[in-house]
mmCIF file of N, CA and C in Angstrom:
data_model
loop_
_atom_site.group_PDB
_atom_site.id
_atom_site.type_symbol
_atom_site.label_atom_id
_atom_site.label_comp_id
_atom_site.label_asym_id
_atom_site.label_seq_id
_atom_site.Cartn_x
_atom_site.Cartn_y
_atom_site.Cartn_z
ATOM 1 N N VAL A 1 -3.671 -9.975 -37.368
ATOM 2 C CA VAL A 1 -2.892 -9.959 -36.138
ATOM 3 C C VAL A 1 -2.423 -8.531 -35.889
ATOM 4 N N CYS A 2 -2.579 -8.085 -34.649
ATOM 5 C CA CYS A 2 -2.211 -6.725 -34.260
ATOM 6 C C CYS A 2 -1.101 -6.782 -33.216
ATOM 7 N N SER A 3 -0.059 -6.021 -33.408
ATOM 8 C CA SER A 3 1.054 -6.001 -32.471
ATOM 9 C C SER A 3 0.669 -5.264 -31.188
ATOM 10 N N SER A 4 1.112 -5.806 -30.060
ATOM 11 C CA SER A 4 0.903 -5.140 -28.776
ATOM 12 C C SER A 4 1.986 -4.106 -28.515
ATOM 13 N N ASP A 5 2.983 -4.048 -29.375
ATOM 14 C CA ASP A 5 4.172 -3.211 -29.202
ATOM 15 C C ASP A 5 5.009 -3.646 -28.005
ATOM 16 N N LEU A 6 4.772 -4.856 -27.529
ATOM 17 C CA LEU A 6 5.586 -5.466 -26.484
ATOM 18 C C LEU A 6 6.144 -6.749 -27.085
ATOM 19 N N LYS A 7 7.403 -6.699 -27.489
ATOM 20 C CA LYS A 7 8.031 -7.752 -28.275
ATOM 21 C C LYS A 7 7.836 -9.146 -27.676
ATOM 22 N N GLU A 8 8.090 -9.280 -26.397
ATOM 23 C CA GLU A 8 8.024 -10.593 -25.754
ATOM 24 C C GLU A 8 6.585 -11.107 -25.682
ATOM 25 N N LEU A 9 5.635 -10.221 -25.411
ATOM 26 C CA LEU A 9 4.228 -10.635 -25.384
ATOM 27 C C LEU A 9 3.782 -11.075 -26.769
ATOM 28 N N ASP A 10 4.137 -10.315 -27.788
ATOM 29 C CA ASP A 10 3.780 -10.700 -29.160
ATOM 30 C C ASP A 10 4.361 -12.070 -29.504
ATOM 31 N N ARG A 11 5.579 -12.343 -29.043
ATOM 32 C CA ARG A 11 6.199 -13.642 -29.302
ATOM 33 C C ARG A 11 5.405 -14.761 -28.642
ATOM 34 N N VAL A 12 5.014 -14.561 -27.382
ATOM 35 C CA VAL A 12 4.243 -15.568 -26.647
ATOM 36 C C VAL A 12 2.888 -15.811 -27.311
ATOM 37 N N LEU A 13 2.310 -14.762 -27.869
ATOM 38 C CA LEU A 13 1.001 -14.879 -28.504
ATOM 39 C C LEU A 13 1.088 -15.343 -29.962
ATOM 40 N N GLY A 14 2.269 -15.702 -30.412
ATOM 41 C CA GLY A 14 2.423 -16.205 -31.772
ATOM 42 C C GLY A 14 2.460 -15.125 -32.826
ATOM 43 N N GLY A 15 2.878 -13.924 -32.451
ATOM 44 C CA GLY A 15 3.015 -12.849 -33.424
ATOM 45 C C GLY A 15 2.193 -11.620 -33.097
ATOM 46 N N GLY A 16 1.294 -11.716 -32.153
ATOM 47 C CA GLY A 16 0.477 -10.571 -31.770
ATOM 48 C C GLY A 16 -0.903 -10.999 -31.346
ATOM 49 N N ILE A 17 -1.778 -10.034 -31.255
ATOM 50 C CA ILE A 17 -3.147 -10.274 -30.803
ATOM 51 C C ILE A 17 -4.041 -10.491 -32.016
ATOM 52 N N VAL A 18 -4.775 -11.583 -32.009
ATOM 53 C CA VAL A 18 -5.677 -11.915 -33.110
ATOM 54 C C VAL A 18 -7.039 -11.282 -32.831
ATOM 55 N N LYS A 19 -7.561 -10.549 -33.799
ATOM 56 C CA LYS A 19 -8.864 -9.892 -33.656
ATOM 57 C C LYS A 19 -9.928 -10.932 -33.310
ATOM 58 N N GLY A 20 -10.721 -10.620 -32.287
ATOM 59 C CA GLY A 20 -11.792 -11.503 -31.869
ATOM 60 C C GLY A 20 -11.356 -12.621 -30.940
ATOM 61 N N SER A 21 -10.067 -12.660 -30.612
ATOM 62 C CA SER A 21 -9.564 -13.729 -29.743
ATOM 63 C C SER A 21 -9.713 -13.341 -28.277
ATOM 64 N N LEU A 22 -9.517 -14.316 -27.419
ATOM 65 C CA LEU A 22 -9.544 -14.109 -25.985
ATOM 66 C C LEU A 22 -8.278 -14.712 -25.409
ATOM 67 N N VAL A 23 -7.602 -13.969 -24.564
ATOM 68 C CA VAL A 23 -6.379 -14.449 -23.927
ATOM 69 C C VAL A 23 -6.575 -14.358 -22.424
ATOM 70 N N LEU A 24 -6.399 -15.468 -21.732
ATOM 71 C CA LEU A 24 -6.508 -15.496 -20.283
ATOM 72 C C LEU A 24 -5.111 -15.317 -19.695
ATOM 73 N N VAL A 25 -4.961 -14.299 -18.857
ATOM 74 C CA VAL A 25 -3.671 -14.011 -18.234
ATOM 75 C C VAL A 25 -3.799 -14.349 -16.755
ATOM 76 N N GLY A 26 -2.924 -15.213 -16.286
ATOM 77 C CA GLY A 26 -2.971 -15.623 -14.884
ATOM 78 C C GLY A 26 -1.608 -15.498 -14.235
ATOM 79 N N GLY A 27 -1.593 -15.513 -12.925
ATOM 80 C CA GLY A 27 -0.343 -15.451 -12.179
ATOM 81 C C GLY A 27 -0.598 -15.034 -10.751
ATOM 82 N N ASP A 28 0.450 -15.055 -9.968
ATOM 83 C CA ASP A 28 0.352 -14.686 -8.555
ATOM 84 C C ASP A 28 -0.051 -13.227 -8.398
ATOM 85 N N PRO A 29 -0.693 -12.897 -7.268
ATOM 86 C CA PRO A 29 -1.048 -11.497 -7.000
ATOM 87 C C PRO A 29 0.201 -10.618 -6.964
ATOM 88 N N GLY A 30 0.086 -9.434 -7.546
ATOM 89 C CA GLY A 30 1.174 -8.471 -7.499
ATOM 90 C C GLY A 30 2.272 -8.687 -8.513
ATOM 91 N N ILE A 31 2.094 -9.647 -9.415
ATOM 92 C CA ILE A 31 3.152 -9.962 -10.377
ATOM 93 C C ILE A 31 3.183 -8.978 -11.553
ATOM 94 N N GLY A 32 2.095 -8.216 -11.749
ATOM 95 C CA GLY A 32 2.076 -7.201 -12.802
ATOM 96 C C GLY A 32 1.117 -7.465 -13.944
ATOM 97 N N LYS A 33 0.146 -8.341 -13.731
ATOM 98 C CA LYS A 33 -0.808 -8.676 -14.800
ATOM 99 C C LYS A 33 -1.587 -7.443 -15.248
ATOM 100 N N SER A 34 -2.144 -6.711 -14.290
ATOM 101 C CA SER A 34 -2.947 -5.530 -14.639
ATOM 102 C C SER A 34 -2.100 -4.460 -15.303
ATOM 103 N N THR A 35 -0.899 -4.263 -14.810
ATOM 104 C CA THR A 35 -0.006 -3.268 -15.402
ATOM 105 C C THR A 35 0.330 -3.650 -16.844
ATOM 106 N N LEU A 36 0.658 -4.906 -17.062
ATOM 107 C CA LEU A 36 0.957 -5.394 -18.411
ATOM 108 C C LEU A 36 -0.230 -5.178 -19.343
ATOM 109 N N LEU A 37 -1.412 -5.551 -18.897
ATOM 110 C CA LEU A 37 -2.591 -5.435 -19.756
ATOM 111 C C LEU A 37 -2.963 -3.979 -20.028
ATOM 112 N N LEU A 38 -2.769 -3.115 -19.055
ATOM 113 C CA LEU A 38 -3.028 -1.690 -19.308
ATOM 114 C C LEU A 38 -2.012 -1.115 -20.283
ATOM 115 N N GLN A 39 -0.772 -1.593 -20.239
ATOM 116 C CA GLN A 39 0.225 -1.163 -21.227
ATOM 117 C C GLN A 39 -0.205 -1.598 -22.625
ATOM 118 N N VAL A 40 -0.696 -2.831 -22.740
ATOM 119 C CA VAL A 40 -1.176 -3.331 -24.027
ATOM 120 C C VAL A 40 -2.351 -2.482 -24.508
ATOM 121 N N CYS A 41 -3.294 -2.194 -23.611
ATOM 122 C CA CYS A 41 -4.449 -1.367 -23.987
ATOM 123 C C CYS A 41 -4.012 0.001 -24.480
ATOM 124 N N ARG A 42 -3.057 0.594 -23.776
ATOM 125 C CA ARG A 42 -2.556 1.906 -24.193
ATOM 126 C C ARG A 42 -1.907 1.830 -25.568
ATOM 127 N N ASN A 43 -1.063 0.824 -25.765
ATOM 128 C CA ASN A 43 -0.379 0.677 -27.048
ATOM 129 C C ASN A 43 -1.374 0.463 -28.185
ATOM 130 N N LEU A 44 -2.378 -0.358 -27.944
ATOM 131 C CA LEU A 44 -3.383 -0.600 -28.986
ATOM 132 C C LEU A 44 -4.195 0.656 -29.277
ATOM 133 N N SER A 45 -4.535 1.404 -28.239
ATOM 134 C CA SER A 45 -5.316 2.627 -28.469
ATOM 135 C C SER A 45 -4.504 3.664 -29.236
ATOM 136 N N LEU A 46 -3.185 3.693 -29.019
ATOM 137 C CA LEU A 46 -2.336 4.594 -29.797
ATOM 138 C C LEU A 46 -2.285 4.203 -31.273
ATOM 139 N N GLN A 47 -2.591 2.926 -31.562
ATOM 140 C CA GLN A 47 -2.659 2.441 -32.938
ATOM 141 C C GLN A 47 -4.072 2.610 -33.513
ATOM 142 N N LYS A 48 -4.925 3.327 -32.781
ATOM 143 C CA LYS A 48 -6.317 3.589 -33.189
ATOM 144 C C LYS A 48 -7.155 2.305 -33.208
ATOM 145 N N THR A 49 -6.843 1.378 -32.296
ATOM 146 C CA THR A 49 -7.602 0.140 -32.149
ATOM 147 C C THR A 49 -8.534 0.291 -30.956
ATOM 148 N N ASP A 50 -9.803 -0.082 -31.123
ATOM 149 C CA ASP A 50 -10.748 -0.034 -30.010
ATOM 150 C C ASP A 50 -10.372 -1.069 -28.967
ATOM 151 N N VAL A 51 -10.469 -0.688 -27.700
ATOM 152 C CA VAL A 51 -10.080 -1.557 -26.600
ATOM 153 C C VAL A 51 -11.173 -1.535 -25.534
ATOM 154 N N LEU A 52 -11.502 -2.700 -25.011
ATOM 155 C CA LEU A 52 -12.411 -2.819 -23.876
ATOM 156 C C LEU A 52 -11.649 -3.520 -22.766
ATOM 157 N N TYR A 53 -11.513 -2.872 -21.623
ATOM 158 C CA TYR A 53 -10.787 -3.436 -20.481
ATOM 159 C C TYR A 53 -11.807 -3.748 -19.398
ATOM 160 N N ILE A 54 -11.870 -5.002 -19.004
ATOM 161 C CA ILE A 54 -12.806 -5.435 -17.970
ATOM 162 C C ILE A 54 -11.998 -6.034 -16.824
ATOM 163 N N SER A 55 -12.286 -5.600 -15.625
ATOM 164 C CA SER A 55 -11.615 -6.143 -14.444
ATOM 165 C C SER A 55 -12.649 -6.529 -13.405
ATOM 166 N N GLY A 56 -12.500 -7.729 -12.875
ATOM 167 C CA GLY A 56 -13.393 -8.179 -11.821
ATOM 168 C C GLY A 56 -12.780 -8.029 -10.446
ATOM 169 N N GLU A 57 -11.549 -7.550 -10.380
ATOM 170 C CA GLU A 57 -10.859 -7.485 -9.093
ATOM 171 C C GLU A 57 -10.513 -6.075 -8.652
ATOM 172 N N GLU A 58 -10.383 -5.149 -9.565
ATOM 173 C CA GLU A 58 -9.947 -3.808 -9.220
ATOM 174 C C GLU A 58 -11.063 -2.799 -9.433
ATOM 175 N N SER A 59 -11.055 -1.778 -8.597
ATOM 176 C CA SER A 59 -12.039 -0.712 -8.741
ATOM 177 C C SER A 59 -11.648 0.200 -9.900
ATOM 178 N N LEU A 60 -12.605 0.954 -10.356
ATOM 179 C CA LEU A 60 -12.350 1.921 -11.426
ATOM 180 C C LEU A 60 -11.254 2.899 -11.016
ATOM 181 N N GLN A 61 -11.268 3.323 -9.759
ATOM 182 C CA GLN A 61 -10.251 4.264 -9.261
ATOM 183 C C GLN A 61 -8.853 3.648 -9.308
ATOM 184 N N GLN A 62 -8.715 2.370 -8.913
ATOM 185 C CA GLN A 62 -7.413 1.704 -8.965
ATOM 186 C C GLN A 62 -6.902 1.619 -10.398
ATOM 187 N N ILE A 63 -7.798 1.277 -11.315
ATOM 188 C CA ILE A 63 -7.415 1.161 -12.724
ATOM 189 C C ILE A 63 -6.998 2.529 -13.258
ATOM 190 N N LYS A 64 -7.753 3.568 -12.905
ATOM 191 C CA LYS A 64 -7.439 4.916 -13.368
ATOM 192 C C LYS A 64 -6.059 5.366 -12.887
ATOM 193 N N ILE A 65 -5.767 5.128 -11.625
ATOM 194 C CA ILE A 65 -4.469 5.531 -11.060
ATOM 195 C C ILE A 65 -3.336 4.808 -11.783
ATOM 196 N N ARG A 66 -3.486 3.506 -11.994
ATOM 197 C CA ARG A 66 -2.437 2.737 -12.678
ATOM 198 C C ARG A 66 -2.291 3.209 -14.126
ATOM 199 N N ALA A 67 -3.402 3.449 -14.799
ATOM 200 C CA ALA A 67 -3.349 3.899 -16.194
ATOM 201 C C ALA A 67 -2.658 5.261 -16.298
ATOM 202 N N GLU A 68 -2.943 6.151 -15.362
ATOM 203 C CA GLU A 68 -2.282 7.459 -15.371
ATOM 204 C C GLU A 68 -0.783 7.304 -15.136
ATOM 205 N N ARG A 69 -0.407 6.403 -14.240
ATOM 206 C CA ARG A 69 1.012 6.163 -13.967
ATOM 207 C C ARG A 69 1.712 5.596 -15.205
ATOM 208 N N ILE A 70 1.065 4.691 -15.894
ATOM 209 C CA ILE A 70 1.636 4.112 -17.116
ATOM 210 C C ILE A 70 1.817 5.195 -18.168
ATOM 211 N N GLY A 71 0.837 6.070 -18.300
ATOM 212 C CA GLY A 71 0.940 7.166 -19.268
ATOM 213 C C GLY A 71 2.098 8.088 -18.945
ATOM 214 N N GLU A 72 2.328 8.350 -17.667
ATOM 215 C CA GLU A 72 3.441 9.204 -17.264
ATOM 216 C C GLU A 72 4.776 8.518 -17.537
ATOM 217 N N ASP A 73 4.853 7.214 -17.275
ATOM 218 C CA ASP A 73 6.087 6.461 -17.544
ATOM 219 C C ASP A 73 6.429 6.509 -19.017
ATOM 220 N N ARG A 74 5.445 6.451 -19.865
ATOM 221 C CA ARG A 74 5.652 6.397 -21.308
ATOM 222 C C ARG A 74 6.206 7.701 -21.855
ATOM 223 N N LYS A 75 5.929 8.827 -21.180
ATOM 224 C CA LYS A 75 6.367 10.140 -21.646
ATOM 225 C C LYS A 75 7.873 10.341 -21.456
ATOM 226 N N SER A 76 8.462 9.663 -20.469
ATOM 227 C CA SER A 76 9.879 9.897 -20.174
ATOM 228 C C SER A 76 10.802 9.136 -21.099
#
């Protein structure tokens, strides 16, 4: 089990992310699903964990902009 470094998410997932598992995240548009998942990806990559992010709804440019914004938020 690998921690997402997001306490509440780890609690919901039963302690963290299980290697090889799949988690389906759903909710209303604009609720923050993509932002949450990009934060998890960033946190895992900082732990030297390989991450693959696949999106069927957002363009590469949209994902890049959000990821850059998340990185800037983390620095402050």
